[in-house]
Amino acid sequence: MLAPRVALLVFALSAVACGTRRDPDFCCSTEESCAATGTEVGLTACTDPAAPVCDDDGVLGAARPRTCIPDIGGTCSVQPDCTTAERPYCVDNRCVQCKVGDAANDCTGTTPTCSPTTNLCVACGGAADCIGEPGGAVCDPGTGACVECNDAADCTDPSRPVCEAHACRGCALDDECASLVCDRDSGACAPADQVLYVDGAAAPGNTACTRAAPCATITAAIAAAAGGDRTIRVAAGTYAGALAVTAGHLTIHGAGYQTTTITSAAAATVAVTGATVDLEDVTVTGQLNTTVGVTCTANGALRLRRAWIRDNTGGGVSVNACGFDAVNTVITSNGGTGSSFGGALITALTTAHPVRFEFNTVAFNTSGSLIKGVSCSAVPVGGVRIRSSVVWSELGAGAVGSECVVERSIVSAAVTGTDNIVTASPGLTAITGRPMAGSAAIDHGDPASTVTADIDGVARGAAPDSGAYELP
């Protein structure tokens, strides 16, 4: 007769020794139970829905220990007989965890599905098991939980196209989009079929501006847009030559304001006339002492996002009878003794020309006239509001025009507006205008603002910094 320990080993894992047969009902749900077999067997779960409970000690009715059996739960005749929160329902005279089709959502986490066989909560097996589940409509095969997404294909909301940790969110980086264009304001990726691509290293003869065959110049992409509503994705590099946009709505989207530069020796490097242009993630700089960085005229509209307008000795940005929307933009070292303005000139506006100027840094600009930073003239009363920005001049007075209304900003002289800090030393680094430790800009921005990140993608805190940068 075999010794009891040897007999148990033969029962549990005879197939391991002989390679021929294994008891399909064997289980051990605790390390102690597994160790009692006298073998190296690890935890072994019951996988048959009809026998999901491991009777480790043989006290639940199994003929022998460590056998999978049907879940008997507590016995009941009516539902009030089931008095525990873990087994609140009476089904077939058993107290069970859940009822199939019940709207109470008793099954959650990694066991989100009610088994129709055992009325126990089990892992999901597919999307059909996740219909109506609060965790999401997609089954995660790794954990058995119902989740919002496994990959980007499950994220069908255009404003939340990225799947991260099984949850959909808006894009934050261009590389998260198949089109290489992320609209950080909305979180949506630009549709690839609406994007024209530019790469300075491309063959000059390319005219379709596809991702596979990009155009070599931005001018070629503007021509390909043919006055329509298109996005031009510009690869890293320096692009020489003036840009003129006279029709349509173009978004000129660079690879980053520190890597994509547009420059020219023309009267204006970027000239918008009666059109709508969005400049994103680019630097615009001039080559002559008469060059203005960006101009907008003739009832067009100009939008700046994460742009750097610098070293344009004719002036930074000139907006004349245009809508103007600038956020997270740096305007530095523009103007000269012969220029009529320094950082930005905003003039000849009506109520048909909305203006947004928020979280921008305007510093180290100069001009031959009084206003060195932002000049507002011939605008509706209160029509140009500068919010949560830095508008500062080394010369003190003359950084902001009297028709601008300034709020929660850092300035170099008293201005019209409220909650501003007047300082002769704003604590900015030269050239870029970044705040240093102890800068007056730190924590001075509007906490109610909807701008959630700075020019570099750094998250704005509950008390955001004034200006384009958020000090980490």
JSON list of N, CA, C and O in Angstrom, two decimals, residues 162 210 252 258 261 414 416:
[
{"chain": "A", "resi": 162, "resn": "VAL", "atom": "N", "xyz": [-6.11, 59.75, -26.98]},
{"chain": "A", "resi": 162, "resn": "VAL", "atom": "CA", "xyz": [-4.95, 59.02, -26.49]},
{"chain": "A", "resi": 162, "resn": "VAL", "atom": "C", "xyz": [-5.38, 58.07, -25.38]},
{"chain": "A", "resi": 162, "resn": "VAL", "atom": "O", "xyz": [-6.12, 58.45, -24.47]},
{"chain": "A", "resi": 210, "resn": "THR", "atom": "N", "xyz": [2.63, 65.95, -48.89]},
{"chain": "A", "resi": 210, "resn": "THR", "atom": "CA", "xyz": [2.17, 64.82, -48.09]},
{"chain": "A", "resi": 210, "resn": "THR", "atom": "C", "xyz": [3.24, 64.47, -47.07]},
{"chain": "A", "resi": 210, "resn": "THR", "atom": "O", "xyz": [4.40, 64.91, -47.15]},
{"chain": "A", "resi": 252, "resn": "ILE", "atom": "N", "xyz": [-0.17, 77.24, -39.03]},
{"chain": "A", "resi": 252, "resn": "ILE", "atom": "CA", "xyz": [1.24, 76.93, -39.28]},
{"chain": "A", "resi": 252, "resn": "ILE", "atom": "C", "xyz": [1.82, 76.42, -37.97]},
{"chain": "A", "resi": 252, "resn": "ILE", "atom": "O", "xyz": [2.00, 77.17, -37.02]},
{"chain": "A", "resi": 258, "resn": "GLN", "atom": "N", "xyz": [11.51, 76.24, -30.08]},
{"chain": "A", "resi": 258, "resn": "GLN", "atom": "CA", "xyz": [12.97, 76.26, -29.97]},
{"chain": "A", "resi": 258, "resn": "GLN", "atom": "C", "xyz": [13.65, 75.56, -31.13]},
{"chain": "A", "resi": 258, "resn": "GLN", "atom": "O", "xyz": [14.89, 75.61, -31.24]},
{"chain": "A", "resi": 261, "resn": "THR", "atom": "N", "xyz": [12.12, 77.69, -36.92]},
{"chain": "A", "resi": 261, "resn": "THR", "atom": "CA", "xyz": [12.28, 79.15, -37.02]},
{"chain": "A", "resi": 261, "resn": "THR", "atom": "C", "xyz": [11.91, 79.61, -38.42]},
{"chain": "A", "resi": 261, "resn": "THR", "atom": "O", "xyz": [12.32, 79.01, -39.42]},
{"chain": "A", "resi": 414, "resn": "ALA", "atom": "N", "xyz": [3.08, 102.07, -13.38]},
{"chain": "A", "resi": 414, "resn": "ALA", "atom": "CA", "xyz": [1.64, 102.01, -13.10]},
{"chain": "A", "resi": 414, "resn": "ALA", "atom": "C", "xyz": [0.84, 101.99, -14.40]},
{"chain": "A", "resi": 414, "resn": "ALA", "atom": "O", "xyz": [1.17, 102.68, -15.38]},
{"chain": "A", "resi": 416, "resn": "THR", "atom": "N", "xyz": [-3.41, 101.11, -16.22]},
{"chain": "A", "resi": 416, "resn": "THR", "atom": "CA", "xyz": [-4.84, 100.97, -15.98]},
{"chain": "A", "resi": 416, "resn": "THR", "atom": "C", "xyz": [-5.16, 99.51, -15.74]},
{"chain": "A", "resi": 416, "resn": "THR", "atom": "O", "xyz": [-4.82, 98.65, -16.56]}
]
